Short mmCIF file of C-alpha atoms and ligand atoms in Angstrom, two decimals:
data_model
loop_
_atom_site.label_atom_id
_atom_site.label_comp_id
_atom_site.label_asym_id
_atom_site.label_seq_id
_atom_site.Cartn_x
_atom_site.Cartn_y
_atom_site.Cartn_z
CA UNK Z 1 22.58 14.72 -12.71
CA UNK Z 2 20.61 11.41 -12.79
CA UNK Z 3 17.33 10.71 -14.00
CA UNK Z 4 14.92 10.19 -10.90
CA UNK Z 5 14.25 6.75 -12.95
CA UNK Z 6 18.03 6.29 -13.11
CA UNK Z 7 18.43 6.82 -9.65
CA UNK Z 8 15.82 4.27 -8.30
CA UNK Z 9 16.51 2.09 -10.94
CA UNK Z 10 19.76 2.15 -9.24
CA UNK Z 11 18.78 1.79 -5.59
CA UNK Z 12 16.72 -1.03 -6.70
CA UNK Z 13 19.29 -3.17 -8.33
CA UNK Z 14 21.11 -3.09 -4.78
CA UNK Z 15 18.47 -4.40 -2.70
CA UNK Z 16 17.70 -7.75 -1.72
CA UNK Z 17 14.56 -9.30 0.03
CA UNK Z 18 14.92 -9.73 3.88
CA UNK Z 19 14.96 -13.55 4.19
CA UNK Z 20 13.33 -14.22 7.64
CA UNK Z 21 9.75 -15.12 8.46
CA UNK Z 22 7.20 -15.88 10.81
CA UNK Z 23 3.90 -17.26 11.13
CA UNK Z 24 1.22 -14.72 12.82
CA UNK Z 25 -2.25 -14.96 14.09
CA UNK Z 26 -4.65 -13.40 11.18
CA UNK Z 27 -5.54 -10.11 13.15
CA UNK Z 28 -1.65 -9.10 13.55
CA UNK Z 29 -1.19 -9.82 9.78
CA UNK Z 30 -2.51 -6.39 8.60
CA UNK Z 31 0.00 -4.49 7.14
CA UNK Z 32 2.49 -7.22 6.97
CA UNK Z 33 3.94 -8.99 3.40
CA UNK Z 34 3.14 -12.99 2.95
CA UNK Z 35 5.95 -14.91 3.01
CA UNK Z 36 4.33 -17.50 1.11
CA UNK Z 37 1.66 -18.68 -0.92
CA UNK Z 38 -1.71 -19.53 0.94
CA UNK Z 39 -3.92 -22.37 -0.83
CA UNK Z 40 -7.50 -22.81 0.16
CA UNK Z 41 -8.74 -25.27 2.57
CA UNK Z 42 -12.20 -25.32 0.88
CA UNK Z 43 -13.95 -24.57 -1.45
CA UNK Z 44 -15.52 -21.04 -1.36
CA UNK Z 45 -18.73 -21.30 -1.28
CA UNK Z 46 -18.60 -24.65 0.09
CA UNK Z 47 -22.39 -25.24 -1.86
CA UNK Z 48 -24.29 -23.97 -4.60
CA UNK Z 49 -26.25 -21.61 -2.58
CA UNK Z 50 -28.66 -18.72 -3.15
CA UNK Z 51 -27.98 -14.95 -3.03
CA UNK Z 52 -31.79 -13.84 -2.68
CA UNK Z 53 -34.69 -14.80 -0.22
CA UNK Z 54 -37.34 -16.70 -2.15
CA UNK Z 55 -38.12 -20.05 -3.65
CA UNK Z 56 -35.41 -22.50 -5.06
CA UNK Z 57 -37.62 -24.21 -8.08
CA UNK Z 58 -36.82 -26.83 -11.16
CA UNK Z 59 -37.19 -24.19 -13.96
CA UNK Z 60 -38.72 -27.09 -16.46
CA UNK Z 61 -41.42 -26.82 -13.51
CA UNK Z 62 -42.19 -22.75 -14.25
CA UNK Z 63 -41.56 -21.88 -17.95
CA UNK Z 64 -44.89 -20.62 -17.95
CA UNK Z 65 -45.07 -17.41 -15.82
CA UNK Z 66 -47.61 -17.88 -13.02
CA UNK Z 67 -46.88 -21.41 -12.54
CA UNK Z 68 -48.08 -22.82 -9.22
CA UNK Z 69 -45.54 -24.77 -7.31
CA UNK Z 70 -46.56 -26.50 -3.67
CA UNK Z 71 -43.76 -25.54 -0.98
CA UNK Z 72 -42.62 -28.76 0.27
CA UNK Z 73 -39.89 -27.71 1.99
CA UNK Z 74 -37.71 -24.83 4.13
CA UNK Z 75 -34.34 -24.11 4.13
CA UNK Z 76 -32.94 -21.24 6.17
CA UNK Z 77 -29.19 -20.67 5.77
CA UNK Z 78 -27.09 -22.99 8.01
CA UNK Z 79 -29.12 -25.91 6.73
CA UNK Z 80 -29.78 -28.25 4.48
CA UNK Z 81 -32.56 -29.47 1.94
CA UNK Z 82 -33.49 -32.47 0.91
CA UNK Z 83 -34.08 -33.82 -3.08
CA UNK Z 84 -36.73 -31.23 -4.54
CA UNK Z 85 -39.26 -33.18 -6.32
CA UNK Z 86 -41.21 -32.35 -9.34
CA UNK Z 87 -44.13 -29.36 -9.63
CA UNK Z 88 -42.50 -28.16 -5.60
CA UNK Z 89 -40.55 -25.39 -4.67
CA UNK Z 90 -38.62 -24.86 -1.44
CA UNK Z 91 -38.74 -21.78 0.56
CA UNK Z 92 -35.09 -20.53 0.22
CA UNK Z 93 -32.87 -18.06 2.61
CA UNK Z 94 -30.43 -15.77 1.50
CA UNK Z 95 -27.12 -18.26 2.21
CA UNK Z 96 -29.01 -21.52 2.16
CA UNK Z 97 -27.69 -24.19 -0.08
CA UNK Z 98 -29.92 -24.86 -3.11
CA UNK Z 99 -31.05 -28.25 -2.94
CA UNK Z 100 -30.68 -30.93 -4.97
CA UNK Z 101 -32.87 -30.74 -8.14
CA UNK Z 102 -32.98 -27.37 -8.16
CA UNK Z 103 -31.61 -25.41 -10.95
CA UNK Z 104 -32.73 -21.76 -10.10
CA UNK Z 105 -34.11 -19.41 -7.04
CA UNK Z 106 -36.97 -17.01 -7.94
CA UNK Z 107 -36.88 -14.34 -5.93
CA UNK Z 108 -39.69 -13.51 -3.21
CA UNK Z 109 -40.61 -10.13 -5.06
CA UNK Z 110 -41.14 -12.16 -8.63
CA UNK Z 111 -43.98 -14.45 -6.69
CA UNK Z 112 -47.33 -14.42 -5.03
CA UNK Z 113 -49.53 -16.72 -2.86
CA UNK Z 114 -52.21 -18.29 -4.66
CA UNK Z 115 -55.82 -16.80 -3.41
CA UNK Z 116 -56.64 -19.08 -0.48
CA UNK Z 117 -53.52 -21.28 -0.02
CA UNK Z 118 -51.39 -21.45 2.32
CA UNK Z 119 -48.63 -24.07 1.01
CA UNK Z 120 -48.05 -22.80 -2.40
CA UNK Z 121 -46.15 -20.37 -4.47
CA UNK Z 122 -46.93 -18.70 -7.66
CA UNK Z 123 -43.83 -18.07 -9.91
CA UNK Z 124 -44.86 -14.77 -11.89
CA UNK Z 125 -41.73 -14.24 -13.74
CA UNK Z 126 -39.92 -17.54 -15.60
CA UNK Z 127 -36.41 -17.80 -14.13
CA UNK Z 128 -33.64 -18.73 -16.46
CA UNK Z 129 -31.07 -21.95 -15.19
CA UNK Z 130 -28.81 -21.07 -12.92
CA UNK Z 131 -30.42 -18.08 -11.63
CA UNK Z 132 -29.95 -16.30 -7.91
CA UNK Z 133 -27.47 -19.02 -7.51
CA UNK Z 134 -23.40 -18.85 -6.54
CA UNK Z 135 -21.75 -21.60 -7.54
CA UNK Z 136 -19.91 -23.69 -5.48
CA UNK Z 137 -15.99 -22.67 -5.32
CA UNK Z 138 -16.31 -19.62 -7.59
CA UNK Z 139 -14.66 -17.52 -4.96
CA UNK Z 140 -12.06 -20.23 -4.53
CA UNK Z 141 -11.23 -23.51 -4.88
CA UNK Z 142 -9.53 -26.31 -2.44
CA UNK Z 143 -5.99 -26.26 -3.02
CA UNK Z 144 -5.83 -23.57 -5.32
CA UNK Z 145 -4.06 -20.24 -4.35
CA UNK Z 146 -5.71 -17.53 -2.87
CA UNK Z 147 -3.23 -14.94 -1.97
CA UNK Z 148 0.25 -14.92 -3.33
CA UNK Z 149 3.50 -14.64 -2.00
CA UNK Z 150 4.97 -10.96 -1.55
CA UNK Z 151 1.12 -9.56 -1.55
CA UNK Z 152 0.82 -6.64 1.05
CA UNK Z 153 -2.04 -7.72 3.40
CA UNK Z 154 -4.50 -5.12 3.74
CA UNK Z 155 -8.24 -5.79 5.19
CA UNK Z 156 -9.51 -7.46 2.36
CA UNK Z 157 -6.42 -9.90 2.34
CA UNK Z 158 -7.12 -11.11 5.76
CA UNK Z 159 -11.02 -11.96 4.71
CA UNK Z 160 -9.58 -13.81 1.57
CA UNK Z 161 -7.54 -16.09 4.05
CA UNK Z 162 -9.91 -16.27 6.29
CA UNK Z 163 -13.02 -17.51 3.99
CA UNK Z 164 -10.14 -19.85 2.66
CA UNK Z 165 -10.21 -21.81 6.30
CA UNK Z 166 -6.99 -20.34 7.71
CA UNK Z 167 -6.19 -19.13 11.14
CA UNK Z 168 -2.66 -18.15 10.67
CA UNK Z 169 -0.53 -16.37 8.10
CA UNK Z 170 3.50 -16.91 7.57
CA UNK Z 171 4.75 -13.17 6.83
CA UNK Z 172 8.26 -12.09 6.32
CA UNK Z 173 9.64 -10.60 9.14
CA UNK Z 174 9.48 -6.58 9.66
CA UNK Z 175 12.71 -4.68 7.88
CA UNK Z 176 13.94 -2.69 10.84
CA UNK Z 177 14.50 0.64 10.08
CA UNK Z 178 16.47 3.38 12.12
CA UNK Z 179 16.58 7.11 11.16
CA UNK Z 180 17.94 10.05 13.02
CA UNK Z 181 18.00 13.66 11.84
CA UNK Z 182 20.93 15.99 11.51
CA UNK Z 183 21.21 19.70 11.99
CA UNK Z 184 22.07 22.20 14.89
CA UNK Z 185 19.02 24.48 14.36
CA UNK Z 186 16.59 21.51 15.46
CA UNK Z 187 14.69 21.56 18.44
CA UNK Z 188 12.10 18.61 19.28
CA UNK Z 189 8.68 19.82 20.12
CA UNK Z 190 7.99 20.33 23.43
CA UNK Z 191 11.47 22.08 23.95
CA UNK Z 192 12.02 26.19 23.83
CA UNK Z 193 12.90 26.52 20.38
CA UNK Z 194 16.58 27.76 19.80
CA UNK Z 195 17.32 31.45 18.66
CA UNK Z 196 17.40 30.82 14.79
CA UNK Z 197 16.21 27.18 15.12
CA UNK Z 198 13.27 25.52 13.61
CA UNK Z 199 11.25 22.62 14.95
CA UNK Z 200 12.09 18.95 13.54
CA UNK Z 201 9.41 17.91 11.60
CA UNK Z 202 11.13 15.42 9.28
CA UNK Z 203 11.20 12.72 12.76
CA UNK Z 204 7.40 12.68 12.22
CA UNK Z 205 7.09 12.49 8.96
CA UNK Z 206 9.90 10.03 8.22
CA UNK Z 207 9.05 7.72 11.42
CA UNK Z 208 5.19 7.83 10.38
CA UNK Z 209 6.05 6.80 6.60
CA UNK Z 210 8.40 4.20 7.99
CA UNK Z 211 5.56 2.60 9.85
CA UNK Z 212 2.99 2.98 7.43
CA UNK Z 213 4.81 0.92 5.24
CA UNK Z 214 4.93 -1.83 7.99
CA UNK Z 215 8.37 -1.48 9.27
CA UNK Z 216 10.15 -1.05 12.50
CA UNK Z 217 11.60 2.15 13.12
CA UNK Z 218 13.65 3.43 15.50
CA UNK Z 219 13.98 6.63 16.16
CA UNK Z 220 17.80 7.83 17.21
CA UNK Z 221 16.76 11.88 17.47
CA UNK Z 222 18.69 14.70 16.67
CA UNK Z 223 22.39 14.57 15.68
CA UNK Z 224 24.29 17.52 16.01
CA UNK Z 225 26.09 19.06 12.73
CA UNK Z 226 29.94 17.71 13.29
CA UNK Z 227 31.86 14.22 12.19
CA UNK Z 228 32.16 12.56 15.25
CA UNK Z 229 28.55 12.50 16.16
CA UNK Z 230 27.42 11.62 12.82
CA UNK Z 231 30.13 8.52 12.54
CA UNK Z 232 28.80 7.50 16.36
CA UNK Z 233 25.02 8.01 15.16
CA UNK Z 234 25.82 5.69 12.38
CA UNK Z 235 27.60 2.93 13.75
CA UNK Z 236 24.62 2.79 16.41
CA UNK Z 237 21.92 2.80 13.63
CA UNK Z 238 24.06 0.14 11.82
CA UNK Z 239 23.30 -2.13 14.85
CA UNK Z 240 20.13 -4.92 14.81
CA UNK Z 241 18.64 -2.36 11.50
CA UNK Z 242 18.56 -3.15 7.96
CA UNK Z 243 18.38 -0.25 6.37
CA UNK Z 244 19.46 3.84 8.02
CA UNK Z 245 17.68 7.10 6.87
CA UNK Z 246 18.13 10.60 7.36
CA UNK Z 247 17.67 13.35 6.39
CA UNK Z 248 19.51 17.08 6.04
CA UNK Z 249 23.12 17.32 5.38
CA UNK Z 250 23.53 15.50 2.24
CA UNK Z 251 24.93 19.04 0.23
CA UNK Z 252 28.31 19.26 0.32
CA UNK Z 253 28.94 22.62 2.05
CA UNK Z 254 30.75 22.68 4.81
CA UNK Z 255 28.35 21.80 7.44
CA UNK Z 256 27.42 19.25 5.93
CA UNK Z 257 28.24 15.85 7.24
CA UNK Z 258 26.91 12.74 5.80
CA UNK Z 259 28.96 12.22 3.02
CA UNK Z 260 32.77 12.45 5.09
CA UNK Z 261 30.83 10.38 8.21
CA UNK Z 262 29.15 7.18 5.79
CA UNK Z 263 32.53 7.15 3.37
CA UNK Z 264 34.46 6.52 6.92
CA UNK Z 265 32.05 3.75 8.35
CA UNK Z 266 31.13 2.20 5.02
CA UNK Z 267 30.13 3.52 1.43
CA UNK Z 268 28.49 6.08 -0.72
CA UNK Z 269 27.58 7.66 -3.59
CA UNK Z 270 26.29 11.13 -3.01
CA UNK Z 271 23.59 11.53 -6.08
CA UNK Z 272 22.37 14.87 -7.74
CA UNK Z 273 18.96 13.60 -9.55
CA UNK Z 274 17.60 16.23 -11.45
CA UNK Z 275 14.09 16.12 -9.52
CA UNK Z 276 12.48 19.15 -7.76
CA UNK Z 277 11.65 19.10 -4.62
CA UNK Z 278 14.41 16.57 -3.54
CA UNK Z 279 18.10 17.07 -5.38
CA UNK Z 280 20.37 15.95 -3.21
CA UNK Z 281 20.14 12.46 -2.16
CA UNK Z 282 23.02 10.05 -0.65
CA UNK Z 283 22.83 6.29 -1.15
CA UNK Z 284 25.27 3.64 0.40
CA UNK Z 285 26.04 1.18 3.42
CA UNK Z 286 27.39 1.18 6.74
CA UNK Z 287 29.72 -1.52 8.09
CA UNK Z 288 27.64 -3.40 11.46
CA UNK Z 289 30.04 -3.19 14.14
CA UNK Z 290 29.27 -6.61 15.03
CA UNK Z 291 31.15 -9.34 12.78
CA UNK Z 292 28.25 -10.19 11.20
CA UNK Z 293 28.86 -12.63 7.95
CA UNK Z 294 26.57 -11.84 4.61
CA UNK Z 295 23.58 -13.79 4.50
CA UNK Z 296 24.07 -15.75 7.94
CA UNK Z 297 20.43 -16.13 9.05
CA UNK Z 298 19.49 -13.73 6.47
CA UNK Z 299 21.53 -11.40 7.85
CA UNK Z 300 23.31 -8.48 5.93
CA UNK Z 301 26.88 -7.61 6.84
CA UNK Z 302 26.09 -4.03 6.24
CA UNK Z 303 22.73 -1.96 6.90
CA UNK Z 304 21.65 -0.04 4.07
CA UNK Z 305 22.27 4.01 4.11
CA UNK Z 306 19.50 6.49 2.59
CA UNK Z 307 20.13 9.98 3.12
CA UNK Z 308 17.35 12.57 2.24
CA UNK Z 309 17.99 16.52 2.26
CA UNK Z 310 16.47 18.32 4.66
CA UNK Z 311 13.90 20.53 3.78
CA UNK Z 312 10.65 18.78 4.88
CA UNK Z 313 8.74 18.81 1.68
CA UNK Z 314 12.16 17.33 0.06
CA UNK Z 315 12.64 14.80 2.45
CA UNK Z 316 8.78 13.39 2.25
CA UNK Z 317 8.68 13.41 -1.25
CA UNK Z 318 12.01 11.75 -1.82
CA UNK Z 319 10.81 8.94 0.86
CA UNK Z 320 7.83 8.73 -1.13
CA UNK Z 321 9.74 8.41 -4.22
CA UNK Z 322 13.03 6.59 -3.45
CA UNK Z 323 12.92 5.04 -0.15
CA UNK Z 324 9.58 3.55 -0.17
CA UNK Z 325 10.01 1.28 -3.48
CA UNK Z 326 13.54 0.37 -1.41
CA UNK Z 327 11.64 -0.70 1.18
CA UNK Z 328 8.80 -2.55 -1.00
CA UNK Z 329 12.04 -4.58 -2.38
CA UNK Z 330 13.48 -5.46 0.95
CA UNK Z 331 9.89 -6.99 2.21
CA UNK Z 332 9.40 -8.68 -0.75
CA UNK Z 333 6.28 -7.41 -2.24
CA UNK Z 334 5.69 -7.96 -5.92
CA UNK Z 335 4.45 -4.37 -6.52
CA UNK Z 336 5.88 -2.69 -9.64
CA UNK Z 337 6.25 0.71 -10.43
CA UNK Z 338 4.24 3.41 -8.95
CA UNK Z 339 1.23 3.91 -10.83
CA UNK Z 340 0.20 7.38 -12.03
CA UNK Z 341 -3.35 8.46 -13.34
CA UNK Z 342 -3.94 10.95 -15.94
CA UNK Z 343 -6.10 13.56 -14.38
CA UNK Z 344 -7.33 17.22 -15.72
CA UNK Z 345 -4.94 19.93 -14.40
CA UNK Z 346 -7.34 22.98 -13.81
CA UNK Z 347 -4.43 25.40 -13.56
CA UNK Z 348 -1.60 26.83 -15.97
CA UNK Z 349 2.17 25.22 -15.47
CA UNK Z 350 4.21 27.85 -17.72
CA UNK Z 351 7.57 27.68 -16.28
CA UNK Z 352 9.61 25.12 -17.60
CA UNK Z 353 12.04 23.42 -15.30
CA UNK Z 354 15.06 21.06 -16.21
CA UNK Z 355 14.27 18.80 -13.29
CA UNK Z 356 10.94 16.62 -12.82
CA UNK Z 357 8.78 18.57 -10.70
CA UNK Z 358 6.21 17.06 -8.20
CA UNK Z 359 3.76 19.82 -8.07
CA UNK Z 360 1.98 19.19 -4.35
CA UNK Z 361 -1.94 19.15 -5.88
CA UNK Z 362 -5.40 18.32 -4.93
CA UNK Z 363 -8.81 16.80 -6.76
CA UNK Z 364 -11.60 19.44 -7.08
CA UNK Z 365 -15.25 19.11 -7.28
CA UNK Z 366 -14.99 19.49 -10.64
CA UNK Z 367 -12.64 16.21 -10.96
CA UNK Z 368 -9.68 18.47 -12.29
CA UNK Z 369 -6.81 18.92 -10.47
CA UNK Z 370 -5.66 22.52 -8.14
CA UNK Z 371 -2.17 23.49 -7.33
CA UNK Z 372 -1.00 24.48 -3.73
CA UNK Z 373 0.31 28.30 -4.65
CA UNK Z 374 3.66 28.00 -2.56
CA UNK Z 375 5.67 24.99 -3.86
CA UNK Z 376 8.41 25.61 -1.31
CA UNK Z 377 10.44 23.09 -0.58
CA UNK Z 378 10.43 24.24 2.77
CA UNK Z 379 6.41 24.88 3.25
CA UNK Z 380 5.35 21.37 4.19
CA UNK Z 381 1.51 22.30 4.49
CA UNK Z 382 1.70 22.09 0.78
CA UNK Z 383 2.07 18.46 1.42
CA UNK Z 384 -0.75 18.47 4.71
CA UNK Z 385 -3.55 20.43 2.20
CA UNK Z 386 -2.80 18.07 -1.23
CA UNK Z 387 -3.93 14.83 -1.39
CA UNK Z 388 -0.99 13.79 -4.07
CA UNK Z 389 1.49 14.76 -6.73
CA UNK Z 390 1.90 16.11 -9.89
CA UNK Z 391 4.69 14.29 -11.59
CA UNK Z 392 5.68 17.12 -14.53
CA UNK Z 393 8.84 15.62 -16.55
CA UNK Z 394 11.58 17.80 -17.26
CA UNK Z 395 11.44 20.85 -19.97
CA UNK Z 396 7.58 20.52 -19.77
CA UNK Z 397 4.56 23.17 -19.38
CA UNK Z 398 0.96 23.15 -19.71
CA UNK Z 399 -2.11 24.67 -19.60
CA UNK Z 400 -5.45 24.65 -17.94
CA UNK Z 401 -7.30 21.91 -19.14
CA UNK Z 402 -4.46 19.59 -20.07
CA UNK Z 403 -3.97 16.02 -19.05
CA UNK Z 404 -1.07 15.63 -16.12
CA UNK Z 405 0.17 12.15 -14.25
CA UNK Z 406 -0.94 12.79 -10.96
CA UNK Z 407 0.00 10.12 -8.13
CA UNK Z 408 -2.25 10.00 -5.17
CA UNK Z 409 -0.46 10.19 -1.68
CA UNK Z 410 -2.71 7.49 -0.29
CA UNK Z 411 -0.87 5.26 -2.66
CA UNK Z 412 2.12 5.49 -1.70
CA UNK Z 413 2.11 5.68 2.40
CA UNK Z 414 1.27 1.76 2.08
P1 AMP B 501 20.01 20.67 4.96
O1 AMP B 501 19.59 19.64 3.99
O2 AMP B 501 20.61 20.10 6.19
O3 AMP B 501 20.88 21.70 4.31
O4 AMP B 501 18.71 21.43 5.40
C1 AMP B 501 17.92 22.12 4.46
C2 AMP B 501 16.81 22.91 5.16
O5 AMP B 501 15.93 22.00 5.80
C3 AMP B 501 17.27 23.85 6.23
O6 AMP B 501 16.49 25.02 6.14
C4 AMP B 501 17.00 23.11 7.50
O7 AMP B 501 16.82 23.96 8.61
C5 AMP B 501 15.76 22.34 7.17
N1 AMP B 501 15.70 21.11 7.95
C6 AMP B 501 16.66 20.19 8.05
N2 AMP B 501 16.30 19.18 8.83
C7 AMP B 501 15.04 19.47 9.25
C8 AMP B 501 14.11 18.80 10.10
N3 AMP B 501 14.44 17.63 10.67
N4 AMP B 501 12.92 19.38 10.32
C9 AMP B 501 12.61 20.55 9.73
N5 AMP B 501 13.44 21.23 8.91
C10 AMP B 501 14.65 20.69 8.68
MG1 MG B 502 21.62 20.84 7.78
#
């Protein structure tokens, strides 16, 4: 058995980035991987400028508190001040460029009108240099980088580039992904279900962590438990896709299929990792029917093959696991390993297990960590009620109180 760190360590050393790219209005960016880096037009902020509402002053004008300045001039944000002579202050908006002279802003609350005047300010509180003030370019600075190449653009991302004066972002192209799902029992919701059938979850699942990872997928449905239809299923997925999942049939009784049907229209390596939920996992290529040459237009003269076991739990945790740092490697993002957090277990883990279990957990009020009592393979609501995993290395226990590595789900449907 293999290591789960041996096995993706594996899987990783086989893929390659997808090579193509595009360029893509800034809205239609989200969730998509830069293809290069971006530099800033400008600098960000453009100006000195104030972060308070108040009065921009010369601080060798107010080291004594309740200095009186005379307000000699207004700046709302948007415009722009002129020179700020000695013993005045300007009336200063949140946003406004500080004007030149001016080495601090004194905020409204820290002053008071003098008794009877109308133009003046008292400063009641002696501002040091620099103070209420953003410096010009300390976000960013013209020509420097702002986002780098192989960064997964989330919300935030799209600001950056946008506050950096760009309209447009070049992204790598989507990695097409097809899956289909193999087993006799399965019925698709919607449909009567069949006398000792079950519904097929895995479609949703799988299809909904393929797109919340930003790829294509394509869905090719239910494949019947025999040779024939699991060779034709694969030489169909092999078409216009980069890489193939599935899931089921990846043991090697009888009825199962994947490993006779992806030997005859490519290659594979069936592996047993010692991990629990999740053994059985296959890992190999399929030819593309069309004669496609290795890396003609970034092409690939074979799609890649991932096949996950079928229990539902198995198969989402395994995509979570294996497929999804596969996929990370084909866009190109420059995300390392999965990161884990060391969080209180509040419950006992006596039973030792040679594989690494992924307990399916949830954060308490308390900040501690509770375990879903059925950690079926099969019971997927395990999955639906935690909000992450519990990764528990092989041979280990512990108790109550006890520090665990637990890996929130949010992190890793991105
Ligand atoms: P297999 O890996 O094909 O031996 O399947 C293992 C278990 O997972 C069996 O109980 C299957 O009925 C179940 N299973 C397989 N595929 C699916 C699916 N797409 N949706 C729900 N359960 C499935
Ligand atoms: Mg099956």
């Amino acid at each position: 058995m293999l290591t789960a760190q041996q096995a993706l360590d594996h899987l990783l050393s086989n893929a390659r980035p997808v090579g193509d790219s595009e360029m893509v209005a800034m809205q239609a960016a989200l969730g998509r991987v830069l293809a290069e880096n971006v530099n800033s037009l400008v600098d960000v902020p453009p100006l000195d400028n104030t972060s308070m509402d108040g009065y921009a002053v010369r601080t060798v004008d107010t080291q004594n508190p309740g200095s009186i300045l005379t307000i000699a001039q207004r700046i709302p944000a948007g415009s722009i001040g002129t020179q700020l002579e000695p013993g005045t202050a300007a009336r200063i908006f949140t946003g406004a460029p500080v004007p030149p002279g001016a080495d601090a802003v004194v905020m409204q609350e820290d002053c008071t009108t003098p008794e009877g005047s109308t133009d003046q300010v008292q400063v009641n509180i002696a501002p040091a240099v620099g103070q209420w003030i953003r410096k010009r370019g300390e976000d960013l600075r013209t020509g420097k980088t702002a986002l780098t190449a192989g960064t997964f653009l989330r919300p935030q991302e799209l600001g950056v580039a946008a506050s950096a004066g760009l309209t447009h972002l070049n992204v790598k192209r989507r990695v097409k992904v097809a899956a289909f799902f193999t087993g006799d029992e399965l019925s698709l919701p919607g449909e009567p279900l069949k006398l000792g059938g079950i519904y097929n979850s895995n479609r949703d699942t799988l299809l909904a962590c393929i797109k919340s990872l930003g790829c294509e997928a394509t869905d090719l449905g239910i494949v019947p438990d025999n040779l024939n239809a699991t060779r034709e299923a694969l030489r169909k997925a092999s078409k216009d896709h980069d890489l193939i999942i599935t899931s089921g049939g990846v043991s090697v009784g009888e009825e199962d299929h994947i490993k006779p049907a992806v030997t005859a229209e490519g290659r594979l390596d069936l592996w047993q990792i010692a991990i629990k939920p999740g053994k059985p996992l296959a890992f190999g290529a399929v030819r593309k029917s069309e004669n496609v040459k290795d890396g003609e237009g970034g092409a690939q003269a074979e799609a890649w093959f991932i096949g996950l076991p079928g229990n539902p739990v198995s198969s989402f945790v395994t995509f979570l696991l294996f497929v999804r740092p596969f996929i990370l490697k084909l866009q190109g993002r420059d995300e390392g390993h999965v990161q884990s957090y060391p969080m209180r277990a509040d419950f006992d883990w006596l039973k030792a297990d040679r594989r690494n279990e992924f307990l399916r957990v949830k954060i308490n009020a308390q900040g501690g960590l509770d375990l879903f009592p059925n950690q079926s393979s099969g019971v997927l609501t395990s999955a639906s009620w935690g909000d992450g995993l519990v990764d528990c290395p092989p041979g280990h226990t512990f108790k109550a109180g006890e520090l665990v590595k637990y890996i929130p789900f949010n992190a890793l449907l991105s």
